[in-house]
């Protein structure tokens, strides 16, 4: 169960695709949210999720409302620089349906790989 803690983009705009984004270090959700919400054509919604069975606390999830694979690829391409700028190791996991992509600071050396990850998460436009 998630609880919205910030409104969607201007005018309540939505996109045809939603991708859930989780961060391994809870303290890095806010900085990543601020970085992603500045990208054009991407709406980012910050939500609280209830913990899974046997877990304590509240997790935060970033919901990306994405109009196309190209916009998602731009968002994915920003992640390695964000991850490398952190003081501790951070991993970002993106999920849509049954498909999951994990981005670390070292697994996106080739810009074309961002498009490959985007295409795995979204159907072709």
Short mmCIF file of C-alpha atoms in Angstrom, two decimals:
data_model
loop_
_atom_site.label_atom_id
_atom_site.label_comp_id
_atom_site.label_asym_id
_atom_site.label_seq_id
_atom_site.Cartn_x
_atom_site.Cartn_y
_atom_site.Cartn_z
CA UNK A 1 0.00 0.00 0.00
CA UNK A 2 1.42 3.38 -0.95
CA UNK A 3 0.47 6.83 0.25
CA UNK A 4 1.14 9.84 -1.95
CA UNK A 5 3.20 12.49 -0.17
CA UNK A 6 3.54 14.92 -3.04
CA UNK A 7 1.17 15.81 -5.85
CA UNK A 8 1.67 14.78 -9.47
CA UNK A 9 3.13 17.25 -11.93
CA UNK A 10 1.50 20.47 -13.11
CA UNK A 11 -2.20 20.13 -13.74
CA UNK A 12 -2.22 16.57 -12.35
CA UNK A 13 -0.74 15.29 -15.61
CA UNK A 14 -0.35 11.57 -15.98
CA UNK A 15 1.61 9.45 -18.40
CA UNK A 16 0.80 6.16 -20.09
CA UNK A 17 3.53 4.25 -18.22
CA UNK A 18 4.35 4.06 -14.52
CA UNK A 19 7.69 2.81 -13.20
CA UNK A 20 8.32 2.31 -9.47
CA UNK A 21 11.79 3.33 -8.34
CA UNK A 22 13.33 2.26 -5.03
CA UNK A 23 16.66 3.31 -3.53
CA UNK A 24 18.84 1.08 -1.34
CA UNK A 25 19.70 3.98 1.01
CA UNK A 26 16.48 5.57 2.36
CA UNK A 27 18.23 8.90 2.98
CA UNK A 28 18.94 9.25 -0.74
CA UNK A 29 15.29 9.20 -1.87
CA UNK A 30 14.86 12.96 -1.37
CA UNK A 31 17.97 14.00 -3.33
CA UNK A 32 17.10 11.60 -6.16
CA UNK A 33 13.51 12.90 -6.20
CA UNK A 34 14.75 16.48 -6.54
CA UNK A 35 17.13 15.52 -9.35
CA UNK A 36 14.54 13.56 -11.34
CA UNK A 37 11.69 16.05 -11.02
CA UNK A 38 13.77 18.58 -12.95
CA UNK A 39 13.84 16.40 -16.08
CA UNK A 40 11.52 17.51 -18.89
CA UNK A 41 8.38 15.48 -19.61
CA UNK A 42 8.88 13.26 -16.54
CA UNK A 43 6.52 13.40 -13.59
CA UNK A 44 7.88 12.03 -10.31
CA UNK A 45 5.58 11.23 -7.38
CA UNK A 46 7.08 10.48 -3.97
CA UNK A 47 5.11 7.88 -2.02
CA UNK A 48 5.31 6.01 1.26
CA UNK A 49 4.92 2.25 1.12
CA UNK A 50 4.01 -0.01 4.01
CA UNK A 51 6.74 -2.44 5.01
CA UNK A 52 6.57 -6.03 3.83
CA UNK A 53 5.67 -8.78 6.31
CA UNK A 54 8.36 -9.06 8.96
CA UNK A 55 9.88 -5.64 8.19
CA UNK A 56 9.77 -2.46 10.24
CA UNK A 57 9.46 1.16 9.19
CA UNK A 58 8.11 2.90 6.15
CA UNK A 59 9.78 2.72 2.75
CA UNK A 60 9.63 5.50 0.20
CA UNK A 61 9.04 4.80 -3.47
CA UNK A 62 9.39 7.19 -6.39
CA UNK A 63 6.69 6.65 -8.99
CA UNK A 64 7.83 7.79 -12.44
CA UNK A 65 5.05 8.73 -14.84
CA UNK A 66 6.69 8.26 -18.21
CA UNK A 67 5.26 9.18 -21.63
CA UNK A 68 7.84 7.23 -23.69
CA UNK A 69 10.92 5.03 -23.69
CA UNK A 70 13.02 8.03 -24.71
CA UNK A 71 12.03 9.99 -21.58
CA UNK A 72 12.71 6.96 -19.39
CA UNK A 73 16.12 6.52 -21.05
CA UNK A 74 17.01 10.11 -20.14
CA UNK A 75 16.00 9.45 -16.52
CA UNK A 76 18.03 6.23 -16.44
CA UNK A 77 21.09 8.00 -17.88
CA UNK A 78 21.08 10.43 -14.93
CA UNK A 79 21.27 7.63 -12.35
CA UNK A 80 24.97 6.60 -12.53
CA UNK A 81 26.17 10.18 -11.98
CA UNK A 82 23.75 10.53 -9.06
CA UNK A 83 24.90 7.22 -7.56
CA UNK A 84 28.60 8.09 -7.93
CA UNK A 85 28.02 11.47 -6.24
CA UNK A 86 26.81 9.80 -3.04
CA UNK A 87 29.14 9.21 -0.09
CA UNK A 88 28.06 5.60 0.35
CA UNK A 89 27.09 2.88 -2.08
CA UNK A 90 23.60 3.32 -3.51
CA UNK A 91 21.61 1.05 -5.81
CA UNK A 92 18.45 2.12 -7.65
CA UNK A 93 15.90 -0.49 -8.70
CA UNK A 94 13.16 0.25 -11.23
CA UNK A 95 10.12 -2.00 -11.55
CA UNK A 96 7.19 -2.12 -13.92
CA UNK A 97 4.97 -5.17 -13.70
CA UNK A 98 7.19 -8.26 -13.68
CA UNK A 99 10.21 -6.49 -15.17
CA UNK A 100 12.96 -5.13 -12.90
CA UNK A 101 16.14 -3.23 -13.76
CA UNK A 102 18.85 -2.43 -11.22
CA UNK A 103 21.24 0.45 -11.81
CA UNK A 104 24.52 0.87 -9.98
CA UNK A 105 27.30 3.37 -10.54
CA UNK A 106 29.20 0.86 -12.64
CA UNK A 107 26.68 -0.87 -14.90
CA UNK A 108 25.81 1.99 -17.28
CA UNK A 109 29.04 2.88 -19.04
CA UNK A 110 27.45 2.80 -22.50
CA UNK A 111 24.66 5.36 -23.11
CA UNK A 112 22.91 2.82 -25.35
CA UNK A 113 22.47 0.60 -22.30
CA UNK A 114 20.07 3.17 -20.81
CA UNK A 115 17.81 2.77 -23.84
CA UNK A 116 18.07 -1.01 -23.53
CA UNK A 117 16.98 -0.80 -19.88
CA UNK A 118 14.12 1.56 -20.82
CA UNK A 119 12.92 -0.80 -23.54
CA UNK A 120 12.93 -3.68 -21.06
CA UNK A 121 10.67 -1.67 -18.74
CA UNK A 122 8.33 -0.20 -21.35
CA UNK A 123 6.71 -1.53 -24.49
CA UNK A 124 7.97 0.05 -27.68
CA UNK A 125 6.22 3.32 -28.59
#
